[in-house]
């Protein structure tokens, strides 16, 4: 492999700064109490102001019961876990069929299972709210979880299809010839072999759910807060470099950070995330 | 039921596809139908019984507000799509070479991808607001004297703030997709081109680019599709007027007069249709270009 | 014609030396083989000559002029990669014409030359096919045509036959040899296959862990390995531990099965160590029936009595394992008669094909 040129190295550094640097001012801001124009650093830090102010500020506020961060966090996790579980369970059989069989109309099915990703969520969300109001699940956990399934299933199907494409069907056939029924074949042969891929699909679906704003915002009607909807209202009402918003941004970034670390640790491969989306179909191993 | 029933290929295929397809029929097609039907004048709960009528669509499509919104939305969507594709491909190609600290770099190159768009919005506010950090740096450098002299990047029709958030998220997105495609192509093709006398640029243009083109098209397609329908970013960082189509749609959805809901629905139907037309035209163009080159054997 | 010199070239990947202080001379117009087990650095050497990798130190020169500062695309080389690497989105003629296109030649003007080289690799008329529509052997031939179309001064082949099946491999071997002779181009090829090296190359070098173990014409390397390691890697060789007799006699050593006359040895000057290895290639040993008339008498020089342990027919040859007083010796025989296991035979070790080398290797390298 050719080494990167000087211009290339400069480009990489600029990009690194563009992606990583913006987190820094928010980290600083989250520990500020006052940050007057035009100071480059907070004029008063959080720990200097604690005694003098009667109200909790910044991190103190976020971690106090009045902020509502606890319930929002819990909601995000619960909704995310259930969404991811459902998305994986619903997508697994479809992925297996898409990877193993060719049939008439397969292209249509594949397209249909991808299209929710490119159809405007605002259209789906508004129609869904009316539909859910009719059947009485608007503003409930069930409603939000169902809403989150719409973007989660396409990605789960995509990831799991490639998992099954890499699983040689002869393992199952061998198990069947050895007298294993379909259930025990699935449990003893298929499941252990697809587990890493299924874990990736679960984590990715969780991440999608944890990052959704608009669908939650529409379906919950403000009754249920998740981390993104909470961040939205803080950005809407807060000043730039506001300590609470800054702290919240860092907390909202946690699921993504954890996901990155786990996926790096699971795969040891920096390109893995790309293959989970709609990029290349297969990876050719290099000699 | 006999065991043979479950051995039938068609049954296996049907039962396998049923859960995912069924769920999406209910959760995806259902709502879209509701939106479409209501935009055509069928909303009994708001006492609108005029199905089928194109009046709401006509009302929306012929308004200046809609047209301005459509132009603005297209602009905010297309510019970052183009730039993110350019930068993302450049980043992926540069990164595919031998680079020191690859794991470290790759972690940060993917970081924006895994956080919500709202995180990007908060960052853009912190940096580019008139009282933000960049304005303060300019003040410290003596270039401006008050917040008023800082150019309006946020809440203005130019949409710079919106597009910056998109870029922050979508350069990494393009990067990751193109990187995955590149890792499938491997460095040999570029090397082969070099041994045949191609310069670095020629090797990229004639050999690498055609190979990664499907990935580039996919990522830019998804990026555009997202940008065109995004609500929270233009709502938070855009001007009150002109607003983007999704913002206008939700404004109409939230007015107290519920009989105007079909108008909101006409908006989201229009968003879906325009987005679909653009994506379709883009794909057609790509296919034609691909065919003109003889197609891949 | 161009000759190539590598002088003191080293390359390290992640603290791991892949090529160490390598000095090589490839004479102009020769077919030069780099032979070694996988991971010995042979492909790395090829890539450094191509300019796809930069050596950490040392120099690479074409006709005595250093090419280190010349980028790959201007070194005037042709390279065939292991996996042929035809551009899948281009037709055969676009692939072959790629090098000319990079020189600014239009496809239409380039066509006569493209047809010429396609004819050279026996693929005339395949111009409009796509690589995906060709067989493995055809793809490899297109890759060869693509590499020579621009009249490069050096041709580099990275395991050109490894992805082909046995029959295609023979055809391709003949073709490569033919193309190289016709163009008279200095060619370096990499292989891990001993037979490929001996059949293709004019000169070759055996590499272990990035170091040249032995360099020379293939017959010399095969018959006179400098170390037991080289001998073992080349295969089909008996390595027999022998000793210099207690009262040394010029040209005689003691094998487990008797005294053997030898004429030459692979150790340089100084005192001869007592423990030695006698190397003799399997195909150079001859077998005779013990009772058959007209053969070498049982009292002739270097003849020994043995018993056949096993015999296997393979491609017109018979592979024997013969027991010589408890020491097994492998023999490859071309004659029509076959000895069954248990048969008593006379084994003859021809003196001119015997080769003696030190039994112990110092520092892992040859003495």
Coordinates of C-alpha atoms in Angstrom, one line a residue, chain A residues 61-227:
Chain A
X61 CA -28.9 20.6 37.2
X62 CA -28.7 17.7 34.8
X63 CA -28.2 15.2 37.6
X64 CA -30.9 16.7 39.8
X65 CA -34.4 15.2 39.7
X66 CA -35.9 18.3 38.2
X67 CA -34.1 18.1 34.9
X68 CA -35.9 15.0 33.8
X69 CA -32.6 13.5 32.5
X70 CA -33.1 10.3 34.4
X71 CA -36.5 9.4 32.9
X72 CA -35.3 10.5 29.4
X73 CA -32.3 8.4 29.7
X74 CA -34.3 5.4 30.9
X75 CA -36.9 5.9 28.1
X76 CA -34.2 6.0 25.5
X77 CA -32.6 2.8 26.7
X78 CA -35.9 0.9 27.1
X79 CA -37.3 2.0 23.8
X80 CA -33.9 1.3 22.1
X81 CA -33.6 -2.2 23.6
X82 CA -37.1 -3.2 22.7
X83 CA -36.9 -1.7 19.3
X84 CA -33.6 -3.4 18.6
X85 CA -34.9 -6.8 19.8
X86 CA -38.1 -6.6 17.7
X87 CA -36.2 -5.4 14.7
X88 CA -33.8 -8.3 14.9
X89 CA -36.5 -10.9 15.5
X90 CA -38.7 -9.6 12.7
X91 CA -35.8 -9.3 10.3
X92 CA -34.0 -12.5 10.9
X93 CA -36.3 -14.8 8.9
X94 CA -36.6 -12.3 6.0
X95 CA -32.8 -11.9 5.9
X96 CA -32.4 -15.7 5.7
X97 CA -34.9 -16.0 2.9
X98 CA -33.3 -13.1 0.9
X99 CA -29.8 -14.6 1.3
X100 CA -30.8 -18.1 0.4
X101 CA -33.6 -18.1 -2.1
X102 CA -34.2 -16.6 -5.5
X103 CA -37.8 -16.1 -6.4
X104 CA -40.1 -14.0 -8.6
X105 CA -40.5 -10.5 -7.2
X106 CA -37.4 -10.8 -5.0
X107 CA -36.2 -7.4 -6.3
X108 CA -39.4 -5.8 -5.4
X109 CA -39.3 -7.2 -1.8
X110 CA -35.7 -6.1 -1.4
X111 CA -36.6 -2.6 -2.6
X112 CA -39.6 -2.5 -0.3
X113 CA -37.5 -3.5 2.7
X114 CA -35.0 -0.7 1.9
X115 CA -37.3 2.1 0.9
X116 CA -38.4 3.4 4.4
X117 CA -34.8 4.7 4.7
X118 CA -35.3 7.1 1.8
X119 CA -39.0 8.0 2.2
X120 CA -39.4 11.3 4.2
X121 CA -39.9 10.4 7.8
X122 CA -42.1 13.5 8.3
X123 CA -44.6 11.9 5.9
X124 CA -44.6 8.6 7.6
X125 CA -44.6 10.3 11.1
X126 CA -47.6 12.5 10.5
X127 CA -49.7 9.7 8.9
X128 CA -48.6 7.4 11.7
X129 CA -49.6 9.8 14.4
X130 CA -53.2 9.9 13.0
X131 CA -53.2 6.2 12.6
X132 CA -52.0 5.6 16.1
X133 CA -54.5 8.1 17.6
X134 CA -57.2 6.1 15.9
X135 CA -56.0 2.8 17.5
X136 CA -55.1 4.5 20.8
X137 CA -51.4 4.0 20.9
X138 CA -50.2 7.5 20.2
X139 CA -48.2 9.0 23.1
X140 CA -47.4 5.5 24.4
X141 CA -44.2 3.5 24.6
X142 CA -45.8 1.0 22.2
X143 CA -46.4 3.7 19.7
X144 CA -42.9 5.1 19.8
X145 CA -41.3 1.6 19.6
X146 CA -43.5 0.8 16.6
X147 CA -42.5 4.1 15.0
X148 CA -38.8 3.4 15.6
X149 CA -39.1 0.0 13.8
X150 CA -39.7 1.8 10.5
X151 CA -36.1 3.0 10.1
X152 CA -34.6 0.1 12.2
X153 CA -35.9 -2.9 10.2
X154 CA -34.3 -1.9 6.8
X155 CA -30.9 -1.7 8.4
X156 CA -31.4 -4.9 10.4
X157 CA -32.5 -6.8 7.3
X158 CA -29.5 -5.4 5.4
X159 CA -27.0 -6.5 8.1
X160 CA -28.5 -9.9 8.7
X161 CA -28.8 -10.7 5.0
X162 CA -25.1 -10.3 4.6
X163 CA -24.6 -12.4 7.7
X164 CA -26.6 -15.2 6.1
X165 CA -24.8 -14.7 2.8
X166 CA -21.6 -15.5 4.6
X167 CA -23.1 -18.6 6.3
X168 CA -22.6 -21.7 4.2
X169 CA -26.0 -23.6 4.0
X170 CA -24.1 -26.9 4.0
X171 CA -23.5 -26.6 7.8
X172 CA -27.3 -26.8 8.3
X173 CA -27.6 -29.6 5.7
X174 CA -24.8 -31.5 7.5
X175 CA -26.7 -31.1 10.8
X176 CA -29.9 -32.3 9.2
X177 CA -28.2 -35.4 7.8
X178 CA -26.9 -36.1 11.4
X179 CA -30.5 -36.2 12.6
X180 CA -31.0 -32.7 13.9
X181 CA -34.5 -31.2 13.6
X182 CA -35.0 -27.7 12.2
X183 CA -35.4 -26.2 15.7
X184 CA -32.3 -27.8 17.1
X185 CA -30.4 -27.1 13.9
X186 CA -31.3 -23.4 14.3
X187 CA -30.4 -23.4 18.0
X188 CA -27.2 -25.4 17.9
X189 CA -25.8 -24.6 14.5
X190 CA -27.2 -21.5 13.0
X191 CA -27.6 -19.3 16.0
X192 CA -24.0 -19.7 17.3
X193 CA -22.6 -19.0 13.9
X194 CA -24.6 -15.9 13.2
X195 CA -24.4 -14.5 16.7
X196 CA -21.7 -11.9 16.0
X197 CA -23.7 -10.6 13.1
X198 CA -26.9 -10.6 15.0
X199 CA -25.2 -8.7 17.8
X200 CA -24.1 -6.1 15.3
X201 CA -27.6 -5.8 13.9
X202 CA -29.0 -5.4 17.5
X203 CA -26.5 -2.7 18.4
X204 CA -27.0 -0.8 15.2
X205 CA -30.8 -0.9 15.6
X206 CA -30.4 0.3 19.1
X207 CA -28.2 3.2 18.0
X208 CA -30.7 4.2 15.3
X209 CA -33.5 4.2 17.8
X210 CA -31.5 6.1 20.4
X211 CA -30.7 8.8 17.8
X212 CA -34.2 9.3 16.4
X213 CA -35.8 12.7 17.0
X214 CA -38.6 13.5 14.6
X215 CA -40.7 10.2 14.9
X216 CA -40.4 10.3 18.7
X217 CA -41.3 14.0 18.8
X218 CA -44.4 13.5 16.6
X219 CA -45.7 10.3 18.2
X220 CA -44.9 11.2 21.9
X221 CA -46.5 14.6 21.5
X222 CA -44.1 15.8 24.2
X223 CA -45.5 13.4 26.8
X224 CA -42.5 11.1 26.7
X225 CA -39.1 12.5 26.6
X226 CA -36.1 10.8 25.2
X227 CA -32.5 12.1 25.1

